[in-house]
Short mmCIF file of C-alpha atoms and ligand atoms in Angstrom, two decimals:
data_model
loop_
_atom_site.label_atom_id
_atom_site.label_comp_id
_atom_site.label_asym_id
_atom_site.label_seq_id
_atom_site.Cartn_x
_atom_site.Cartn_y
_atom_site.Cartn_z
CA MET A 1 23.12 -22.97 -40.19
CA SER A 2 20.60 -20.39 -41.26
CA ASP A 3 22.12 -16.97 -41.68
CA THR A 4 18.83 -15.12 -41.81
CA LEU A 5 19.51 -11.66 -40.43
CA GLN A 6 17.05 -10.72 -37.72
CA PRO A 7 16.01 -7.06 -37.59
CA ILE A 8 18.05 -5.51 -34.77
CA GLU A 9 14.91 -4.36 -32.94
CA SER A 10 13.75 -7.97 -32.53
CA THR A 11 16.90 -8.70 -30.53
CA PHE A 12 17.22 -5.30 -28.83
CA PRO A 13 13.81 -3.69 -28.36
CA GLU A 14 15.76 -0.73 -26.95
CA PHE A 15 16.73 0.23 -30.47
CA THR A 16 13.21 1.32 -31.33
CA SER A 17 12.29 2.59 -27.90
CA LEU A 18 15.11 4.94 -26.91
CA ALA A 19 12.38 7.54 -26.46
CA HIS A 20 10.61 5.48 -23.80
CA GLN A 21 13.39 4.42 -21.43
CA LEU A 22 13.04 6.95 -18.61
CA ASN A 23 10.16 7.34 -16.18
CA PRO A 24 7.80 9.64 -18.14
CA THR A 25 6.53 11.41 -15.02
CA GLN A 26 10.08 12.34 -14.02
CA VAL A 27 10.90 13.52 -17.54
CA GLN A 28 7.78 15.67 -17.50
CA GLN A 29 8.68 17.09 -14.08
CA ALA A 30 12.22 17.80 -15.30
CA MET A 31 10.88 19.61 -18.37
CA SER A 32 8.60 21.70 -16.17
CA LEU A 33 11.76 22.94 -14.41
CA ILE A 34 13.70 23.48 -17.65
CA THR A 35 11.00 25.20 -19.74
CA PRO A 36 10.62 28.40 -17.66
CA ALA A 37 14.34 28.62 -16.75
CA GLN A 38 16.44 31.16 -18.65
CA ARG A 39 19.80 30.96 -16.86
CA ILE A 40 20.90 27.41 -16.07
CA ALA A 41 24.01 26.25 -14.18
CA LEU A 42 25.18 22.72 -15.01
CA LEU A 43 27.29 21.24 -12.23
CA ALA A 44 30.00 18.62 -12.75
CA HIS A 45 31.35 16.97 -9.60
CA GLU A 46 34.78 17.80 -8.17
CA HIS A 47 37.86 15.96 -9.54
CA PRO A 48 36.03 15.87 -12.87
CA ASP A 49 35.99 12.88 -15.22
CA GLY A 50 34.73 12.42 -18.78
CA ASP A 51 31.21 11.62 -17.64
CA CYS A 52 30.45 14.61 -15.40
CA LEU A 53 32.12 16.96 -17.91
CA GLY A 54 30.44 15.25 -20.86
CA SER A 55 26.98 15.46 -19.31
CA ALA A 56 27.38 19.09 -18.16
CA LEU A 57 28.85 20.32 -21.47
CA GLY A 58 26.62 18.07 -23.60
CA PHE A 59 23.42 19.09 -21.83
CA ALA A 60 24.52 22.75 -22.09
CA HIS A 61 24.90 22.40 -25.88
CA ILE A 62 21.38 20.92 -26.08
CA LEU A 63 19.74 23.59 -23.91
CA ARG A 64 21.50 26.46 -25.72
CA GLN A 65 19.57 25.38 -28.82
CA LEU A 66 16.46 26.49 -26.90
CA GLY A 67 17.94 29.95 -26.40
CA LYS A 68 18.87 29.40 -22.77
CA THR A 69 22.00 30.74 -21.13
CA CYS A 70 23.94 27.73 -19.88
CA VAL A 71 26.98 27.85 -17.59
CA PRO A 72 28.84 24.59 -16.96
CA VAL A 73 30.52 24.68 -13.55
CA CYS A 74 33.11 22.51 -11.81
CA ALA A 75 35.18 23.11 -8.68
CA ASP A 76 38.35 21.78 -10.33
CA PRO A 77 39.82 22.43 -13.78
CA ALA A 78 39.30 19.77 -16.45
CA PRO A 79 42.32 17.48 -16.97
CA ARG A 80 44.37 18.40 -20.03
CA SER A 81 43.28 15.27 -21.93
CA PHE A 82 39.69 16.62 -22.05
CA LYS A 83 40.66 19.82 -23.85
CA PHE A 84 39.20 18.47 -27.11
CA MET A 85 35.64 18.63 -25.75
CA PRO A 86 33.55 21.30 -27.49
CA GLY A 87 32.67 24.02 -24.98
CA ILE A 88 35.32 23.05 -22.41
CA GLU A 89 36.50 26.69 -22.52
CA THR A 90 33.10 27.76 -21.11
CA LEU A 91 33.65 25.75 -17.89
CA GLN A 92 33.57 28.05 -14.82
CA ASN A 93 34.91 27.28 -11.35
CA THR A 94 32.33 29.39 -9.50
CA LEU A 95 28.60 30.16 -9.59
CA GLY A 96 29.58 33.85 -9.67
CA ASP A 97 26.62 36.12 -8.86
CA GLU A 98 24.37 33.05 -8.40
CA GLN A 99 21.82 34.42 -10.90
CA PHE A 100 20.42 31.06 -11.97
CA ASP A 101 16.78 29.91 -12.19
CA LEU A 102 17.81 26.27 -12.35
CA VAL A 103 20.76 24.10 -11.36
CA ILE A 104 21.29 20.77 -13.11
CA ALA A 105 23.56 18.58 -10.98
CA LEU A 106 25.23 15.83 -12.98
CA ASP A 107 26.91 12.52 -12.13
CA ALA A 108 26.67 12.83 -8.32
CA GLY A 109 23.63 12.72 -6.05
CA GLU A 110 25.06 14.59 -3.05
CA LEU A 111 25.78 18.33 -3.12
CA THR A 112 28.99 17.79 -1.12
CA ARG A 113 30.40 15.88 -4.13
CA TYR A 114 30.46 19.20 -6.00
CA GLY A 115 33.30 20.25 -3.67
CA ALA A 116 34.17 23.93 -3.46
CA ILE A 117 31.12 24.87 -5.55
CA TYR A 118 28.90 23.71 -2.71
CA LYS A 119 31.21 25.07 -0.02
CA ASN A 120 31.30 28.55 -1.62
CA HIS A 121 27.60 28.70 -2.59
CA GLN A 122 25.95 26.61 0.11
CA ALA A 123 23.18 29.11 0.99
CA PHE A 124 22.25 29.47 -2.68
CA LEU A 125 22.37 25.74 -3.49
CA ASP A 126 20.44 24.73 -0.37
CA GLN A 127 17.42 26.69 -1.65
CA ALA A 128 18.02 26.44 -5.41
CA THR A 129 15.77 24.55 -7.82
CA ILE A 130 17.82 21.48 -8.74
CA LEU A 131 17.41 18.78 -11.34
CA ASN A 132 19.71 15.87 -10.48
CA ILE A 133 20.74 13.27 -13.07
CA ASP A 134 23.02 10.45 -11.93
CA HIS A 135 23.73 6.74 -12.29
CA HIS A 136 25.49 5.90 -9.02
CA ILE A 137 23.78 3.18 -7.01
CA SER A 138 24.57 5.00 -3.76
CA SER A 139 23.04 8.25 -5.02
CA SER A 140 20.67 9.90 -2.56
CA GLY A 141 19.37 12.52 -5.01
CA CYS A 142 19.95 16.22 -4.35
CA GLY A 143 17.20 17.75 -6.46
CA GLN A 144 13.49 18.47 -6.55
CA VAL A 145 13.54 16.05 -9.49
CA ASN A 146 16.01 13.17 -9.43
CA ILE A 147 16.58 11.01 -12.49
CA ILE A 148 18.76 8.30 -11.03
CA GLU A 149 19.26 5.03 -12.85
CA PRO A 150 22.06 2.74 -11.65
CA ASP A 151 21.60 0.52 -14.73
CA ALA A 152 22.89 3.29 -16.98
CA ALA A 153 26.57 2.98 -17.86
CA SER A 154 27.07 6.71 -17.61
CA THR A 155 25.21 9.89 -16.77
CA THR A 156 25.61 10.87 -20.44
CA GLU A 157 23.61 7.73 -21.30
CA LEU A 158 20.77 9.20 -19.22
CA VAL A 159 21.17 12.68 -20.73
CA THR A 160 20.96 11.13 -24.21
CA LEU A 161 17.82 9.19 -23.23
CA PHE A 162 16.38 12.42 -21.85
CA GLN A 163 17.11 14.11 -25.18
CA GLN A 164 15.51 11.22 -27.08
CA GLN A 165 12.42 11.24 -24.89
CA THR A 166 11.89 15.01 -25.04
CA GLY A 167 12.91 15.52 -28.67
CA LEU A 168 15.31 18.34 -27.72
CA PRO A 169 17.82 19.11 -30.50
CA LEU A 170 20.95 16.93 -30.50
CA THR A 171 23.90 18.74 -32.09
CA LYS A 172 27.27 17.34 -33.13
CA ASP A 173 29.00 19.20 -30.27
CA ALA A 174 26.53 17.67 -27.80
CA ALA A 175 27.04 14.21 -29.31
CA ILE A 176 30.83 14.46 -28.90
CA CYS A 177 30.47 15.44 -25.22
CA LEU A 178 27.88 12.74 -24.52
CA LEU A 179 29.93 10.01 -26.22
CA THR A 180 32.93 11.11 -24.13
CA GLY A 181 31.09 10.18 -20.93
CA LEU A 182 29.94 6.89 -22.41
CA ILE A 183 33.48 6.00 -23.47
CA THR A 184 35.22 7.01 -20.24
CA ASP A 185 32.74 5.33 -17.86
CA THR A 186 32.82 2.08 -19.84
CA GLY A 187 36.60 2.08 -20.49
CA SER A 188 35.84 2.29 -24.23
CA PHE A 189 32.94 -0.19 -23.97
CA GLN A 190 35.06 -2.77 -22.13
CA TYR A 191 33.57 -2.84 -18.62
CA PRO A 192 30.59 -5.04 -17.74
CA ASN A 193 28.37 -1.94 -17.34
CA THR A 194 28.30 -1.80 -21.17
CA SER A 195 24.76 -2.91 -22.06
CA PRO A 196 23.12 -3.36 -25.45
CA ARG A 197 21.44 -0.02 -24.76
CA THR A 198 24.83 1.60 -24.14
CA MET A 199 26.04 0.44 -27.56
CA ILE A 200 22.85 1.63 -29.23
CA ILE A 201 23.24 5.07 -27.66
CA GLY A 202 26.88 5.04 -28.80
CA ALA A 203 25.66 4.31 -32.33
CA LEU A 204 23.18 7.17 -32.13
CA LEU A 205 25.88 9.63 -31.00
CA VAL A 206 28.23 8.48 -33.77
CA GLN A 207 25.35 8.96 -36.21
CA HIS A 208 25.15 12.56 -34.98
CA GLY A 209 28.78 13.23 -35.83
CA ALA A 210 30.83 12.11 -32.82
CA VAL A 211 33.98 10.17 -33.79
CA ALA A 212 35.10 7.61 -31.20
CA GLU A 213 38.79 7.80 -32.06
CA GLN A 214 38.89 11.56 -31.50
CA ILE A 215 37.76 10.85 -27.92
CA VAL A 216 39.67 7.64 -27.20
CA LYS A 217 43.01 8.87 -28.52
CA PRO A 218 43.55 11.94 -26.30
CA ILE A 219 42.11 10.24 -23.21
CA PHE A 220 43.47 6.68 -23.40
CA ARG A 221 46.21 6.47 -26.01
CA THR A 222 48.18 9.70 -25.94
CA GLN A 223 50.71 10.09 -23.14
CA PRO A 224 53.72 12.33 -22.61
CA LEU A 225 57.11 10.72 -23.26
CA ALA A 226 57.98 11.32 -19.60
CA GLN A 227 54.98 9.20 -18.58
CA ALA A 228 56.01 6.35 -20.89
CA ARG A 229 59.51 6.52 -19.34
CA PHE A 230 57.96 6.50 -15.87
CA ILE A 231 56.00 3.34 -16.70
CA ALA A 232 59.18 1.80 -18.17
CA ALA A 233 60.98 2.52 -14.88
CA ALA A 234 58.11 0.95 -12.93
CA VAL A 235 58.30 -2.20 -15.07
CA ASN A 236 62.10 -2.30 -14.73
CA ASN A 237 61.90 -2.06 -10.94
CA ALA A 238 59.20 -4.73 -10.61
CA GLN A 239 59.69 -7.74 -8.38
CA SER A 240 57.41 -10.71 -7.92
CA SER A 241 56.62 -13.60 -5.63
CA LEU A 242 54.20 -16.56 -5.46
CA ASN A 243 55.37 -17.67 -8.92
CA GLY A 244 54.62 -14.29 -10.46
CA ARG A 245 51.07 -14.14 -9.14
CA LEU A 246 52.02 -11.15 -6.97
CA ILE A 247 53.98 -8.29 -8.49
CA TRP A 248 55.09 -4.96 -7.07
CA SER A 249 57.11 -1.93 -8.00
CA TYR A 250 57.85 1.55 -6.69
CA ALA A 251 58.79 5.09 -7.56
CA THR A 252 60.52 7.79 -5.54
CA LYS A 253 61.24 11.46 -6.03
CA GLU A 254 64.47 10.36 -7.72
CA THR A 255 62.45 8.27 -10.21
CA LEU A 256 60.39 11.33 -11.14
CA ILE A 257 63.50 13.46 -11.60
CA ALA A 258 65.32 10.80 -13.64
CA VAL A 259 62.50 10.50 -16.21
CA GLY A 260 61.25 14.10 -16.01
CA ALA A 261 57.79 12.98 -14.85
CA THR A 262 55.25 14.67 -12.59
CA PRO A 263 53.43 12.82 -9.76
CA ASP A 264 50.11 12.62 -11.67
CA MET A 265 51.79 10.45 -14.32
CA ASP A 266 51.74 7.39 -12.04
CA ASP A 267 47.96 7.26 -12.44
CA ASN A 268 47.57 3.68 -13.65
CA ALA A 269 50.89 2.10 -12.62
CA SER A 270 49.25 -0.54 -10.41
CA GLY A 271 46.60 -1.36 -13.03
CA MET A 272 49.28 -1.75 -15.69
CA LEU A 273 51.19 -4.20 -13.43
CA ARG A 274 47.99 -6.13 -12.67
CA ASP A 275 47.38 -6.65 -16.39
CA LEU A 276 50.72 -8.42 -16.91
CA GLU A 277 50.28 -12.10 -17.73
CA GLY A 278 49.87 -14.41 -14.75
CA VAL A 279 49.55 -11.57 -12.23
CA GLN A 280 46.69 -11.76 -9.75
CA VAL A 281 47.63 -8.97 -7.37
CA ALA A 282 49.76 -5.89 -8.10
CA ALA A 283 51.09 -3.26 -5.71
CA PHE A 284 52.63 0.07 -6.59
CA PHE A 285 54.50 1.98 -3.88
CA LYS A 286 55.45 5.63 -4.04
CA THR A 287 57.15 8.14 -1.84
CA TYR A 288 57.61 11.57 -3.41
CA ASP A 289 57.64 14.14 -0.60
CA ASP A 290 58.17 12.79 2.92
CA PRO A 291 60.56 9.78 2.77
CA ASN A 292 58.92 8.43 5.95
CA VAL A 293 55.49 8.19 4.32
CA THR A 294 54.76 5.62 1.59
CA ARG A 295 51.57 5.42 -0.39
CA VAL A 296 50.56 2.04 -1.83
CA SER A 297 47.99 1.35 -4.51
CA LEU A 298 46.74 -2.24 -4.99
CA ARG A 299 44.91 -3.88 -7.90
CA SER A 300 43.71 -7.45 -8.12
CA ASN A 301 41.80 -9.97 -10.17
CA GLU A 302 39.03 -12.10 -8.73
CA PRO A 303 38.83 -13.57 -6.12
CA TYR A 304 41.56 -11.63 -4.31
CA ASN A 305 40.30 -8.87 -2.04
CA VAL A 306 42.82 -6.06 -1.75
CA ALA A 307 40.38 -3.84 0.15
CA ALA A 308 40.69 -6.31 3.05
CA VAL A 309 44.48 -5.90 2.98
CA CYS A 310 44.27 -2.12 2.87
CA MET A 311 41.74 -1.96 5.67
CA ARG A 312 44.16 -3.84 7.96
CA LEU A 313 46.75 -1.20 7.03
CA GLY A 314 44.46 1.72 7.80
CA GLY A 315 43.39 2.34 4.20
CA GLY A 316 40.39 1.23 2.15
CA GLY A 317 38.83 0.91 -1.27
CA HIS A 318 37.11 -1.68 -3.41
CA PRO A 319 37.86 -5.45 -3.53
CA ARG A 320 39.77 -5.07 -6.84
CA ALA A 321 41.24 -1.58 -6.30
CA ALA A 322 42.37 -0.22 -2.96
CA GLY A 323 45.05 1.88 -1.34
CA ALA A 324 46.67 2.86 1.94
CA THR A 325 49.16 5.33 3.36
CA ILE A 326 51.90 3.70 5.44
CA ASN A 327 53.90 5.82 7.87
CA LYS A 328 57.17 4.06 7.07
CA PRO A 329 60.04 4.55 4.62
CA LEU A 330 59.76 2.77 1.28
CA GLN A 331 61.57 -0.51 1.99
CA ALA A 332 59.88 -1.03 5.37
CA ALA A 333 56.49 -0.32 3.82
CA ILE A 334 57.13 -2.76 0.97
CA SER A 335 58.12 -5.56 3.41
CA LEU A 336 55.05 -4.96 5.56
CA VAL A 337 52.52 -4.73 2.73
CA ILE A 338 53.89 -7.58 0.61
CA ALA A 339 53.83 -9.93 3.63
CA GLU A 340 50.24 -8.86 4.27
CA ILE A 341 49.20 -9.46 0.64
CA GLU A 342 50.90 -12.88 0.54
CA ARG A 343 49.01 -13.86 3.68
CA GLU A 344 45.70 -12.68 2.17
CA MET A 345 46.33 -14.50 -1.14
CA GLN A 346 47.31 -17.76 0.58
CA GLU A 347 44.26 -17.56 2.84
CA THR A 348 42.02 -16.97 -0.21
CA ASP A 349 43.67 -19.90 -2.02
CA ARG A 350 42.94 -22.12 0.99
CA GLN A 351 39.29 -21.06 1.04
CA GLN A 352 39.05 -21.75 -2.70
CA GLY A 353 40.52 -25.21 -2.04
CA GLN A 354 43.60 -24.68 -4.19
MN1 MN B 1 29.59 8.59 -14.26
#
């Protein structure tokens, strides 16, 4: 076998053409909004994640190099695990006196997705000059200029391409923020949205001083001891059926008290159960406040459709991740939902001819 090394650009033309990925007319239109603007608000959507925060903070770092006043804004505070992001302390939860010449709306294409920011500043935002950058396929675009590319793994991928195409200065602080969005929206480059271009942009951001571990560790690896104990309790309480293909567990207010956990620490309990060997569908039940109301979160592997199950129970979601609220105490809710999932899985097995 020949081990001649091909130049990377012959395999990935993207490597040499990062500066030509976006529609040039749109980039030009966006720059014609940015150039005259002096005070710029950068909006991250409500319930912020690494991508909306990374694109708002990262773009702010870039535009500050041009001498502009940049105010990143989000309706909700950033989760504690994002405290490492440079500039996170500049995040505001209001547009204040609304003295902005330009609003850059990031990672959502509908103003309502910016939550209380839109609710509290609707008159201003409805007439404001807006540049919208987003990668959601359902995005309708809420700006005069909309750079929307569903093929991008993250909005920070688009912001980086914008930087490459315009030649705006890319600082280390910006690179850290932009890589954060790339890492969170791809699950550390694990999800299928990770393209060759995504990796190349990751390489570029690392080249500019971002260190992947300093992003991955606080977000994905570090957890409070109470959370680890909560997960241990969930694993201990797990039961299964259909030869281990279906697994479920639960937590109550007593569980939280016993391990010293807070309700937000159950974040990925159902996903953790789904990733156990041999499991195809996982359910996690919780009842923390009202003992007559049980919330269930479902995760599945292909081909099992848990959204179908949740829709029959009055909930909804995606085929592989869905949820519902059941107006029953824990044990009654578990019996109802597990029977419903078993029926769905057996029906799917029949259709697949198993
Ligand atoms: Mn995103």
